[in-house]
Amino acid sequence: MPKTTDSEKASLAAPVEDFGAVNLVLEVEDLSIALAAQVEPKAIVRTLVTRLVERYGVALAGVWVKDHATSTLQLRAQAGPLHPPAGWEKTPLDGPLLGKAVREHKPQLLTEKEAEGKEFREWARENGLAFVAAFPLGYNSDTVGAVLVARAKPPSKILLALFRLHARLVAIALRDAELIFSTRQTLSKLNILVEASKALTSTLDLPELLGRILGVAKTQTRAERGTLFLVDERTQEIWSLIAHGLEKQEIRLPIGKGIAGHVAKTGEVVNISDAYADPRFNPEVDKRTGFRTRNILCLPIHNKQSKIIATLQLLNKEGGAFTEEDSDFLLTLSGHMALALENAQLHQQLLDKERMEKELALARGIQHSLLPDSAPVVEGFDIAVLNEPCYAVGGDYYDFLSLGPRTLLSVVADVEGKGVASALVMSNLQATLRALVLHLHSLNEIAESLNRMIWNDTRAEKYLSPFIGLLDTRHKSVHYINCGHIPPIVVRRGQDPITLTEGGMVIGLFENPPYQRGQVLLQTGDVMVLCTDGITESMNSQFEEYGAQRLARKVAEVADRKASEIVAAVRDDVEVFSRNGTHFDDKVMIAIKVV
């Protein structure tokens, strides 16, 4: 600390005239004007110490302010030719003179009687000071610091009161400045929140939104890098899109793994000042990328239902560690982030749904084109078809293939499962079957070849149950192979229904199963009904199935009608039966009546 020269000591001893009452009022008025012109705390304390030195012959004027984090008083401003004792730039709150003035909220005078403050007394003697006092900077018992005043000559009572008044007015000015600063800061934050909210709600494109959220977060916290992870409840993972060249690459991590995964699991705010000192940090990423992570701020993003839908992770704040103010700001903004994310995800789901509906409509049209538009017209027979898929596309299949002027191959099949996958297998069945009948005329060869081809394609992951019936129109008979399908029935007036069960195993489940052929001679008035399990397994509210017996009874009731009317009657009966049921499936039915 620099020593005071003899000439400086002589100037300090120059007498200061006492103020009269009029001058005192003018001084107070002038002080008020000077303080009113300042709105920054630093300017206010600088005005105080400069005024004390220049107007009242003070050798040293200094302002110490409380630092609650370290429980100390720290020097914020000083003026005058003297400097405080070495080490007094930061002094403990429980120390003498300055600390005592703050603790007791009243002025403290340095005297020889004081047991404490030896350093101050020696410093005062060395510099020829007759008066050293500390005045609390306080208002209504709220003390924020203390003012040190050192003079070569003791002040008069009026000047002493003026010192106390300075401390009181400066404390009020500091309080007002703090209010102004706090108001400005609040307005600034509100303005930032408004602008950030506008930015976040101005797009529904999810990748673009992720970038905007990171941009706002990095800008406001002055972070070097950041990642926004979305929570995938279905897979119990967190995922994000990261730049990879000109493309975006998706990365996924289990919930609970790493710092971001830990935050997604617990909902904690994690603020790490030294990443490598934290056991949760994985330095392998730094090793691979060459990046050096210094500090980390990671916090959860909750939706209105308080569910964690994302985690925001920021790295390397410029100029030091992330602060509580950084996390508070981001938590305040997180509600807007959550709303924007959910809106963008709903929009993405809507786009995906629309795209899927278009694709399904295309698939429905393609599948419809694979099936016969109408039942064939065959001399001596009346044929009608019902086809009602429960999804946009289905796995039920039917077909009519003419093998000559007197033969008609009728096929009905049910692919295991529903939806697009089953529809693809159904399409494969249609193409395979049409290719086979061009070269094979034996039902056994057709069934065996069909099984081998489906087996090679699906390896038992998908199987199907076709019924292949060859209608001989000249001899009024049907030759058939039932490959695990619901047995078709022949309803004959006055007799029990005939079930067509001969055949073998379902297609595609085993590599080389054997198949046997069956035959039935038909009579005039007979009605042969082929259907899928969407008819027989339809359920009512008591979980009872429609069943083959009920089907046979209904067909027998309307057997004297046209084939199309028989199909319609069965469809209506099934609909009434299953109206309050829970089982829904594709429905295919073929009615072949001998006329």
Coordinates of C-alpha atoms in Angstrom, one line a residue:
M1 CA 0.0 0.0 0.0
P2 CA 1.6 3.4 -0.9
K3 CA 2.7 5.6 1.9
T4 CA 1.3 9.2 2.4
T5 CA 3.9 11.9 1.8
D6 CA 4.7 14.7 4.3
S7 CA 3.2 17.3 1.9
E8 CA 0.0 15.3 1.7
K9 CA -0.2 15.0 5.5
A10 CA 0.2 18.8 5.7
S11 CA -2.7 19.4 3.3
L12 CA -4.8 17.0 5.4
A13 CA -4.3 19.2 8.5
A14 CA -5.8 22.3 6.8
P15 CA -8.7 23.5 8.9
V16 CA -12.2 23.1 7.6
E17 CA -14.6 25.9 8.6
D18 CA -17.8 24.9 10.5
F19 CA -21.1 25.3 8.6
G20 CA -23.7 27.7 9.6
A21 CA -27.4 26.8 9.6
V22 CA -27.9 28.3 6.1
N23 CA -24.9 26.6 4.7
L24 CA -26.0 23.3 6.2
V25 CA -29.4 23.5 4.4
L26 CA -27.6 24.3 1.2
E27 CA -25.3 21.4 1.6
V28 CA -28.1 18.9 2.2
E29 CA -30.0 20.3 -0.8
D30 CA -26.9 20.1 -3.0
L31 CA -26.2 16.5 -1.8
S32 CA -29.8 15.5 -2.6
I33 CA -29.4 17.0 -6.1
A34 CA -26.1 15.2 -6.7
L35 CA -27.6 11.9 -5.6
A36 CA -30.7 12.3 -7.6
A37 CA -28.6 12.6 -10.7
Q38 CA -27.3 9.1 -10.2
V39 CA -29.1 5.9 -10.8
E40 CA -26.3 3.4 -10.7
P41 CA -25.0 2.1 -7.3
K42 CA -21.4 2.5 -8.4
A43 CA -21.9 6.1 -9.4
I44 CA -23.7 6.8 -6.1
V45 CA -20.9 5.5 -3.9
R46 CA -18.3 7.2 -6.1
T47 CA -20.2 10.5 -5.7
L48 CA -20.3 10.1 -1.9
V49 CA -16.5 9.4 -1.4
T50 CA -15.5 12.1 -3.8
R51 CA -17.8 14.7 -2.1
L52 CA -16.5 13.8 1.4
V53 CA -12.9 14.3 0.3
E54 CA -13.3 17.4 -1.9
R55 CA -15.7 19.4 0.3
Y56 CA -15.0 18.3 3.9
G57 CA -11.3 17.9 4.2
V58 CA -11.5 14.1 4.5
A59 CA -8.2 12.2 4.0
L60 CA -9.8 8.9 3.2
A61 CA -13.4 8.2 2.4
G62 CA -14.4 4.6 1.5
V63 CA -17.5 2.5 1.1
W64 CA -17.7 -1.2 2.1
V65 CA -20.7 -3.3 1.0
K66 CA -21.9 -6.6 2.4
D67 CA -21.2 -9.7 0.4
H68 CA -23.6 -12.3 1.8
A69 CA -22.0 -15.2 -0.1
T70 CA -18.6 -14.7 1.8
S71 CA -19.9 -13.0 5.0
T72 CA -17.5 -10.1 4.4
L73 CA -17.5 -6.4 3.7
Q74 CA -15.9 -5.5 0.4
L75 CA -14.4 -2.2 -0.7
R76 CA -16.5 -0.7 -3.5
A77 CA -15.2 2.9 -3.7
Q78 CA -12.6 5.1 -2.1
A79 CA -11.2 8.6 -2.5
G80 CA -8.5 10.8 -0.9
P81 CA -4.8 10.8 -0.7
L82 CA -4.7 8.0 1.9
H83 CA -5.4 4.3 1.4
P84 CA -6.9 1.9 3.9
P85 CA -4.6 -0.5 5.8
A86 CA -3.3 -3.5 3.8
G87 CA -5.8 -6.3 3.6
W88 CA -8.8 -4.2 4.5
E89 CA -10.2 -4.3 0.9
K90 CA -12.1 -7.3 2.3
T91 CA -12.9 -7.3 6.0
P92 CA -15.1 -9.8 8.0
L93 CA -18.6 -8.8 9.0
D94 CA -17.8 -9.7 12.6
G95 CA -14.7 -7.5 12.6
P96 CA -14.1 -4.2 14.4
L97 CA -15.2 -0.7 13.4
L98 CA -16.7 -1.4 9.9
G99 CA -18.2 -4.7 10.9
K100 CA -19.4 -3.3 14.2
A101 CA -21.1 -0.3 12.5
V102 CA -23.0 -2.7 10.2
R103 CA -23.9 -5.2 13.0
E104 CA -25.1 -2.5 15.5
H105 CA -26.6 -0.1 12.9
K106 CA -24.9 2.9 14.4
P107 CA -21.7 5.0 13.9
Q108 CA -18.5 3.6 15.4
L109 CA -15.5 5.9 16.4
L110 CA -12.0 4.5 16.5
T111 CA -10.6 5.2 20.0
E112 CA -7.6 4.0 22.0
K113 CA -10.0 2.3 24.5
E114 CA -11.2 -0.2 21.9
A115 CA -9.7 -3.6 22.4
E116 CA -10.1 -4.3 18.7
G117 CA -8.9 -2.4 15.7
K118 CA -5.1 -2.3 16.6
E119 CA -4.2 -2.2 12.9
F120 CA -6.5 0.8 12.3
R121 CA -5.1 2.7 15.3
E122 CA -1.5 2.1 14.1
W123 CA -2.5 3.2 10.6
A124 CA -4.2 6.3 12.0
R125 CA -1.1 7.3 14.1
E126 CA 1.3 6.8 11.1
N127 CA -0.9 9.1 9.0
G128 CA -1.6 11.7 11.7
L129 CA -5.3 11.1 11.8
A130 CA -7.3 12.5 14.7
F131 CA -10.6 11.2 13.5
V132 CA -11.6 7.8 12.1
A133 CA -15.2 6.7 12.1
A134 CA -17.5 4.2 10.4
F135 CA -21.1 5.2 9.6
P136 CA -23.6 2.5 8.7
L137 CA -25.2 2.7 5.3
G138 CA -28.7 1.8 6.4
Y139 CA -32.4 2.7 6.2
N140 CA -35.0 1.3 8.6
S141 CA -32.5 -1.1 10.2
D142 CA -31.6 -2.6 6.9
T143 CA -27.8 -2.0 6.7
V144 CA -26.1 -2.8 3.4
G145 CA -22.6 -1.6 4.3
A146 CA -20.6 1.1 6.0
V147 CA -18.8 4.4 5.1
L148 CA -15.3 5.0 6.5
V149 CA -14.3 8.7 7.1
A150 CA -10.8 9.6 8.2
R151 CA -9.7 13.2 9.0
A152 CA -6.6 14.9 10.4
K153 CA -8.8 17.1 12.5
P154 CA -11.9 16.1 14.5
P155 CA -15.1 17.4 12.9
S156 CA -17.5 19.8 14.6
K157 CA -20.8 18.5 15.8
I158 CA -22.5 20.0 12.7
L159 CA -20.0 18.3 10.4
L160 CA -20.4 15.1 12.2
A161 CA -24.1 15.2 11.8
L162 CA -23.5 16.0 8.1
F163 CA -21.5 12.8 7.8
R164 CA -24.3 10.8 9.3
L165 CA -26.8 12.5 7.0
H166 CA -24.6 11.6 4.0
A167 CA -24.6 8.0 5.0
R168 CA -28.4 8.0 5.5
L169 CA -29.2 9.7 2.2
V170 CA -26.8 7.5 0.3
A171 CA -28.4 4.4 1.8
I172 CA -31.8 5.7 0.5
A173 CA -30.3 6.4 -2.9
L174 CA -28.8 3.0 -3.0
R175 CA -32.1 1.4 -2.1
D176 CA -33.9 3.4 -4.9
A177 CA -31.1 2.5 -7.3
E178 CA -31.5 -1.1 -6.5
L179 CA -35.3 -0.8 -7.1
I180 CA -34.7 0.9 -10.4
F181 CA -32.1 -1.7 -11.4
S182 CA -34.4 -4.6 -10.3
T183 CA -37.3 -3.0 -12.3
R184 CA -35.2 -2.6 -15.3
Q185 CA -33.9 -6.1 -15.0
T186 CA -37.4 -7.5 -14.7
L187 CA -38.6 -5.5 -17.7
S188 CA -35.6 -6.7 -19.6
K189 CA -36.4 -10.3 -18.7
L190 CA -40.0 -9.9 -19.6
N191 CA -39.0 -8.4 -23.0
I192 CA -36.6 -11.3 -23.5
L193 CA -39.4 -13.8 -22.6
V194 CA -41.8 -12.1 -25.0
E195 CA -39.3 -12.2 -27.8
A196 CA -38.3 -15.7 -27.0
S197 CA -41.9 -16.8 -26.9
K198 CA -42.5 -15.2 -30.3
A199 CA -39.5 -17.1 -31.7
L200 CA -40.6 -20.4 -30.2
T201 CA -44.2 -20.2 -31.4
S202 CA -43.4 -19.0 -34.9
T203 CA -42.7 -22.5 -36.3
L204 CA -44.3 -25.9 -36.1
D205 CA -41.4 -27.7 -37.8
L206 CA -39.8 -29.8 -35.1
P207 CA -36.2 -29.7 -36.2
E208 CA -36.3 -26.0 -36.7
L209 CA -38.0 -25.5 -33.3
L210 CA -35.2 -27.5 -31.6
G211 CA -32.7 -25.2 -33.1
R212 CA -34.6 -22.1 -32.0
I213 CA -34.9 -23.3 -28.4
L214 CA -31.2 -24.0 -28.3
G215 CA -30.5 -20.6 -29.9
V216 CA -32.5 -18.7 -27.3
A217 CA -31.0 -20.7 -24.4
K218 CA -27.4 -20.3 -25.6
T219 CA -27.8 -16.6 -26.3
Q220 CA -29.3 -15.8 -22.9
T221 CA -26.9 -17.9 -20.8
R222 CA -23.9 -17.2 -23.1
A223 CA -23.3 -21.0 -23.5
E224 CA -20.9 -22.3 -26.0
R225 CA -22.9 -25.4 -26.9
G226 CA -26.2 -27.1 -26.1
T227 CA -28.4 -30.1 -26.8
L228 CA -32.2 -30.5 -26.4
F229 CA -33.2 -34.1 -25.6
L230 CA -36.9 -35.1 -26.1
V231 CA -38.3 -37.9 -23.9
D232 CA -39.6 -41.0 -25.6
E233 CA -41.9 -42.7 -23.1
R234 CA -42.6 -45.7 -25.4
T235 CA -38.9 -46.7 -25.5
Q236 CA -37.8 -45.1 -22.2
E237 CA -35.2 -43.1 -24.0
I238 CA -34.2 -39.5 -24.6
W239 CA -33.3 -38.5 -28.2
S240 CA -32.2 -35.5 -30.1
L241 CA -31.2 -34.4 -33.6
I242 CA -27.6 -33.3 -34.1
A243 CA -25.9 -31.9 -37.1
H244 CA -24.1 -34.5 -39.2
G245 CA -22.6 -32.8 -42.3
L246 CA -25.6 -31.4 -44.2
E247 CA -28.0 -33.9 -42.6
K248 CA -29.5 -34.3 -39.1
Q249 CA -28.7 -37.5 -37.2
E250 CA -30.8 -38.8 -34.4
I251 CA -29.0 -39.9 -31.2
R252 CA -30.7 -41.9 -28.4
L253 CA -29.8 -42.6 -24.8
P254 CA -31.6 -44.6 -22.1
I255 CA -33.4 -42.5 -19.5
G256 CA -31.2 -42.3 -16.4
K257 CA -27.9 -42.6 -18.3
G258 CA -25.6 -39.6 -18.4
I259 CA -26.4 -36.1 -17.0
A260 CA -29.2 -35.4 -19.4
G261 CA -30.7 -38.9 -18.7
H262 CA -30.4 -38.4 -15.0
V263 CA -32.3 -35.1 -15.2
A264 CA -35.0 -36.7 -17.4
K265 CA -35.4 -39.4 -14.7
T266 CA -35.3 -37.3 -11.6
G267 CA -36.4 -33.8 -12.7
E268 CA -33.4 -32.2 -10.9
V269 CA -31.6 -29.1 -12.1
V270 CA -27.9 -30.0 -12.4
N271 CA -25.4 -27.1 -12.4
I272 CA -21.8 -28.4 -12.5
S273 CA -19.0 -25.9 -12.3
D274 CA -16.3 -28.5 -13.0
A275 CA -17.5 -31.2 -15.4
Y276 CA -14.4 -33.5 -14.9
A277 CA -14.8 -33.5 -11.1
D278 CA -18.4 -34.9 -11.4
P279 CA -18.6 -38.7 -11.6
R280 CA -21.8 -38.5 -13.7
F281 CA -19.9 -36.8 -16.5
N282 CA -18.7 -39.1 -19.4
P283 CA -15.4 -37.7 -20.8
E284 CA -15.4 -40.1 -23.7
V285 CA -17.4 -37.7 -25.9
D286 CA -14.8 -35.0 -25.4
K287 CA -12.1 -37.5 -26.3
R288 CA -13.8 -38.4 -29.6
T289 CA -14.6 -34.8 -30.6
G290 CA -11.7 -32.9 -29.2
F291 CA -14.1 -30.6 -27.3
R292 CA -13.3 -29.7 -23.7
T293 CA -16.3 -29.4 -21.4
R294 CA -15.7 -27.1 -18.5
N295 CA -19.1 -26.6 -16.9
I296 CA -22.7 -27.9 -17.5
L297 CA -26.2 -26.7 -16.8
C298 CA -28.9 -29.3 -17.4
L299 CA -32.6 -28.8 -16.5
P300 CA -35.9 -30.5 -17.1
I301 CA -38.8 -29.1 -19.3
H302 CA -42.2 -29.9 -17.9
N303 CA -45.6 -29.7 -19.6
K304 CA -48.8 -28.5 -18.0
Q305 CA -49.3 -31.9 -16.4
S306 CA -45.9 -31.6 -14.8
K307 CA -44.6 -34.4 -16.9
I308 CA -41.0 -34.2 -18.1
I309 CA -41.1 -34.1 -21.9
A310 CA -37.5 -32.9 -22.5
T311 CA -34.2 -31.9 -21.0
L312 CA -32.0 -28.9 -22.0
Q313 CA -28.2 -29.3 -21.6
L314 CA -25.9 -26.4 -22.0
L315 CA -22.0 -26.4 -22.0
N316 CA -19.3 -23.9 -21.2
K317 CA -20.6 -20.6 -20.1
E318 CA -18.4 -17.7 -21.3
G319 CA -16.5 -16.1 -18.5
G320 CA -17.2 -18.6 -15.7
A321 CA -19.8 -21.0 -14.4
F322 CA -23.5 -21.0 -15.0
T323 CA -25.4 -19.1 -12.3
E324 CA -28.7 -19.6 -10.5
E325 CA -30.0 -16.6 -12.5
D326 CA -29.4 -18.7 -15.7
S327 CA -31.3 -21.7 -14.5
D328 CA -34.2 -19.5 -13.1
F329 CA -34.5 -17.7 -16.5
L330 CA -34.6 -21.0 -18.4
L331 CA -37.0 -22.6 -16.0
T332 CA -39.3 -19.6 -16.5
L333 CA -39.0 -20.0 -20.2
S334 CA -39.4 -23.8 -20.1
G335 CA -43.2 -23.6 -20.0
H336 CA -43.2 -21.8 -23.4
M337 CA -40.7 -24.4 -24.6
A338 CA -42.9 -27.2 -23.5
L339 CA -46.0 -25.7 -25.2
A340 CA -44.1 -25.1 -28.5
L341 CA -42.6 -28.7 -28.4
E342 CA -46.0 -30.3 -27.9
N343 CA -47.6 -28.2 -30.6
A344 CA -44.8 -29.1 -33.0
Q345 CA -45.0 -32.8 -32.1
L346 CA -48.8 -32.8 -32.6
H347 CA -48.3 -31.1 -35.9
Q348 CA -45.8 -33.7 -36.9
Q349 CA -48.1 -36.5 -35.9
L350 CA -50.9 -34.9 -37.9
L351 CA -48.6 -34.7 -41.0
D352 CA -47.6 -38.4 -40.4
K353 CA -51.2 -39.4 -40.1
E354 CA -52.1 -37.5 -43.3
R355 CA -49.2 -39.1 -45.1
M356 CA -50.2 -42.6 -43.8
E357 CA -53.8 -42.0 -44.8
K358 CA -52.7 -41.1 -48.3
E359 CA -50.5 -44.2 -48.5
L360 CA -53.3 -46.4 -47.1
A361 CA -55.7 -45.0 -49.7
L362 CA -53.2 -45.8 -52.4
A363 CA -52.8 -49.3 -50.9
R364 CA -56.5 -49.8 -50.6
G365 CA -56.9 -48.9 -54.3
I366 CA -54.1 -51.3 -55.3
Q367 CA -55.5 -54.1 -53.1
H368 CA -59.0 -53.5 -54.5
S369 CA -57.6 -53.8 -58.0
L370 CA -56.2 -57.2 -57.1
L371 CA -59.6 -58.6 -56.1
P372 CA -62.3 -59.4 -58.6
D373 CA -64.7 -56.4 -59.2
S374 CA -67.7 -58.8 -59.2
A375 CA -68.6 -62.4 -59.0
P376 CA -68.3 -64.3 -62.3
V377 CA -71.3 -65.4 -64.3
V378 CA -71.3 -69.2 -64.7
E379 CA -74.0 -71.2 -66.4
G380 CA -76.0 -73.2 -63.9
F381 CA -74.7 -71.3 -60.9
D382 CA -75.6 -68.0 -59.1
I383 CA -72.5 -66.5 -57.3
A384 CA -72.3 -63.5 -55.0
V385 CA -69.4 -62.0 -52.9
L386 CA -69.2 -60.0 -49.6
N387 CA -65.8 -58.2 -48.9
E388 CA -65.6 -55.9 -45.9
P389 CA -62.1 -55.1 -44.5
C390 CA -62.1 -53.8 -41.0
Y391 CA -58.9 -51.7 -41.7
A392 CA -58.0 -49.6 -44.7
V393 CA -56.3 -52.7 -46.1
G394 CA -56.8 -56.3 -45.0
G395 CA -55.4 -59.8 -45.1
D396 CA -58.6 -61.6 -46.4
Y397 CA -58.4 -62.8 -50.0
Y398 CA -60.8 -64.2 -52.5
D399 CA -60.5 -64.9 -56.2
F400 CA -62.1 -66.6 -59.2
L401 CA -59.8 -68.1 -61.9
S402 CA -61.2 -69.7 -65.0
L403 CA -59.3 -72.8 -66.0
G404 CA -61.4 -73.7 -69.0
P405 CA -64.9 -73.4 -70.4
R406 CA -66.2 -75.9 -67.8
T407 CA -64.1 -75.2 -64.7
L408 CA -63.8 -72.3 -62.2
L409 CA -61.2 -72.1 -59.4
S410 CA -62.7 -70.4 -56.4
V411 CA -60.3 -69.4 -53.6
V412 CA -60.9 -67.8 -50.2
A413 CA -58.0 -67.2 -47.8
D414 CA -57.2 -65.6 -44.5
V415 CA -53.7 -64.2 -43.8
E416 CA -52.7 -64.3 -40.2
G417 CA -52.9 -60.8 -38.6
K418 CA -54.4 -57.6 -39.9
G419 CA -53.3 -54.4 -41.6
V420 CA -50.5 -53.6 -44.0
A421 CA -48.3 -56.6 -43.3
S422 CA -51.1 -59.1 -43.9
A423 CA -52.2 -57.1 -47.0
L424 CA -48.7 -57.5 -48.4
V425 CA -48.8 -61.3 -47.9
M426 CA -52.2 -61.4 -49.5
S427 CA -50.8 -59.6 -52.5
N428 CA -48.0 -62.1 -52.7
L429 CA -50.6 -64.9 -52.5
Q430 CA -52.6 -63.5 -55.4
A431 CA -49.5 -63.2 -57.6
T432 CA -48.2 -66.6 -56.7
L433 CA -51.5 -68.4 -57.1
R434 CA -52.2 -66.8 -60.6
A435 CA -48.7 -67.8 -61.7
L436 CA -49.1 -71.4 -60.5
V437 CA -52.4 -72.1 -62.1
L438 CA -51.0 -71.3 -65.5
H439 CA -48.7 -74.3 -65.3
L440 CA -50.2 -76.7 -62.8
H441 CA -53.7 -78.3 -63.0
S442 CA -53.5 -80.6 -60.0
L443 CA -54.9 -79.1 -56.8
N444 CA -52.3 -81.0 -54.7
E445 CA -49.5 -79.6 -56.8
I446 CA -50.9 -76.1 -56.5
A447 CA -51.2 -76.3 -52.7
E448 CA -47.7 -77.9 -52.3
S449 CA -46.1 -75.3 -54.6
L450 CA -47.9 -72.4 -52.9
N451 CA -46.7 -73.6 -49.5
R452 CA -43.1 -73.8 -50.6
M453 CA -43.1 -70.4 -52.2
I454 CA -44.8 -68.7 -49.2
W455 CA -42.5 -70.6 -46.8
N456 CA -39.4 -69.4 -48.6
D457 CA -40.7 -65.8 -48.5
T458 CA -41.8 -65.6 -44.9
R459 CA -40.0 -68.4 -43.0
A460 CA -43.1 -69.0 -40.8
E461 CA -43.3 -65.4 -39.7
K462 CA -46.6 -65.1 -41.6
Y463 CA -48.9 -67.9 -42.6
L464 CA -52.3 -68.2 -44.3
S465 CA -55.2 -70.6 -44.5
P466 CA -56.6 -70.8 -48.1
F467 CA -59.5 -72.9 -49.3
I468 CA -59.0 -73.9 -53.0
G469 CA -62.1 -75.2 -54.7
L470 CA -62.4 -76.3 -58.3
L471 CA -65.9 -76.1 -59.6
D472 CA -66.8 -78.5 -62.3
T473 CA -69.8 -76.9 -64.0
R474 CA -70.6 -79.8 -66.3
H475 CA -70.8 -82.5 -63.6
K476 CA -72.1 -80.1 -60.9
S477 CA -69.3 -81.0 -58.5
V478 CA -66.5 -79.3 -56.5
H479 CA -63.0 -80.7 -56.0
Y480 CA -61.2 -78.9 -53.1
I481 CA -58.3 -78.7 -50.7
N482 CA -58.8 -77.0 -47.4
C483 CA -55.5 -75.7 -46.0
G484 CA -56.5 -75.1 -42.4
H485 CA -59.3 -72.7 -43.4
I486 CA -62.7 -72.5 -41.8
P487 CA -64.5 -75.4 -43.4
P488 CA -67.0 -74.1 -46.1
I489 CA -70.5 -75.6 -45.9
V490 CA -72.9 -76.9 -48.4
V491 CA -76.5 -76.2 -47.3
R492 CA -78.9 -78.7 -48.8
R493 CA -82.7 -78.6 -48.2
G494 CA -83.8 -81.2 -45.6
Q495 CA -80.3 -82.3 -44.7
D496 CA -77.5 -81.4 -42.3
P497 CA -74.9 -79.1 -43.7
I498 CA -71.9 -80.7 -45.4
T499 CA -68.6 -79.4 -44.2
L500 CA -65.6 -79.3 -46.6
T501 CA -62.7 -80.3 -44.3
E502 CA -60.4 -82.4 -46.5
G503 CA -56.9 -80.9 -47.1
G504 CA -54.1 -80.3 -44.7
M505 CA -51.9 -77.8 -42.8
V506 CA -52.0 -74.0 -43.2
I507 CA -49.8 -72.6 -45.9
G508 CA -46.3 -71.2 -44.9
L509 CA -46.0 -72.7 -41.4
F510 CA -44.1 -75.9 -42.3
E511 CA -41.8 -76.6 -45.2
N512 CA -43.4 -79.8 -46.8
P513 CA -46.7 -80.8 -45.3
P514 CA -48.9 -83.3 -47.2
Y515 CA -52.3 -82.3 -48.7
Q516 CA -55.4 -84.4 -49.6
R517 CA -58.1 -83.6 -52.0
G518 CA -61.9 -83.8 -51.2
Q519 CA -64.9 -83.9 -53.5
V520 CA -68.6 -83.1 -53.2
L521 CA -71.4 -83.7 -55.8
L522 CA -73.8 -80.7 -55.8
Q523 CA -77.6 -80.8 -56.4
T524 CA -80.0 -78.2 -57.6
G525 CA -80.8 -75.8 -54.8
D526 CA -77.6 -76.4 -52.9
V527 CA -75.9 -73.3 -51.5
M528 CA -72.1 -73.5 -50.9
V529 CA -70.8 -70.9 -48.5
L530 CA -67.1 -69.9 -48.2
C531 CA -66.1 -67.3 -45.6
T532 CA -63.3 -66.0 -43.4
D533 CA -63.3 -66.0 -39.6
G534 CA -64.5 -62.4 -39.6
I535 CA -68.0 -64.0 -40.1
T536 CA -67.9 -67.0 -37.8
E537 CA -65.8 -65.4 -35.0
S538 CA -67.8 -62.1 -34.7
M539 CA -68.8 -61.7 -31.0
N540 CA -71.7 -60.3 -29.1
S541 CA -71.6 -58.4 -25.8
Q542 CA -71.5 -61.7 -23.9
F543 CA -68.4 -62.8 -25.9
E544 CA -70.3 -65.5 -27.8
E545 CA -69.2 -66.2 -31.3
Y546 CA -71.5 -66.2 -34.3
G547 CA -70.3 -69.6 -35.2
A548 CA -70.7 -72.0 -38.1
Q549 CA -74.0 -73.5 -36.9
R550 CA -75.7 -70.1 -36.7
L551 CA -74.3 -69.4 -40.2
A552 CA -75.7 -72.6 -41.6
R553 CA -79.1 -71.9 -40.0
K554 CA -79.3 -68.4 -41.5
V555 CA -78.3 -69.7 -44.9
A556 CA -80.9 -72.4 -44.7
E557 CA -83.6 -69.8 -43.8
V558 CA -82.9 -67.8 -47.0
A559 CA -81.7 -70.6 -49.3
D560 CA -84.5 -70.1 -51.7
R561 CA -83.4 -66.5 -52.5
K562 CA -80.7 -65.3 -54.9
A563 CA -77.1 -65.6 -54.0
S564 CA -76.7 -61.8 -53.5
E565 CA -79.7 -61.8 -51.1
I566 CA -78.3 -64.7 -49.2
V567 CA -75.0 -62.8 -48.7
A568 CA -76.9 -59.7 -47.6
A569 CA -79.0 -61.6 -45.1
V570 CA -75.9 -63.2 -43.5
R571 CA -74.2 -59.8 -43.4
D572 CA -77.2 -58.1 -41.7
D573 CA -77.5 -61.0 -39.2
V574 CA -73.8 -60.8 -38.2
E575 CA -74.1 -57.0 -37.8
V576 CA -77.1 -57.3 -35.5
F577 CA -75.5 -60.1 -33.5
S578 CA -72.1 -58.3 -33.0
R579 CA -73.4 -54.8 -32.5
N580 CA -72.2 -54.4 -28.9
G581 CA -69.3 -56.8 -29.3
T582 CA -65.6 -56.1 -29.2
H583 CA -64.2 -58.4 -31.9
F584 CA -63.7 -56.9 -35.3
D585 CA -62.1 -58.6 -38.3
D586 CA -62.0 -58.6 -42.0
K587 CA -65.1 -60.2 -43.5
V588 CA -65.2 -62.2 -46.8
M589 CA -68.0 -64.4 -47.9
I590 CA -68.8 -66.2 -51.2
A591 CA -72.2 -67.8 -51.8
I592 CA -72.4 -70.3 -54.8
K593 CA -76.0 -71.5 -55.5
V594 CA -76.8 -74.3 -57.9
V595 CA -79.7 -73.3 -60.1

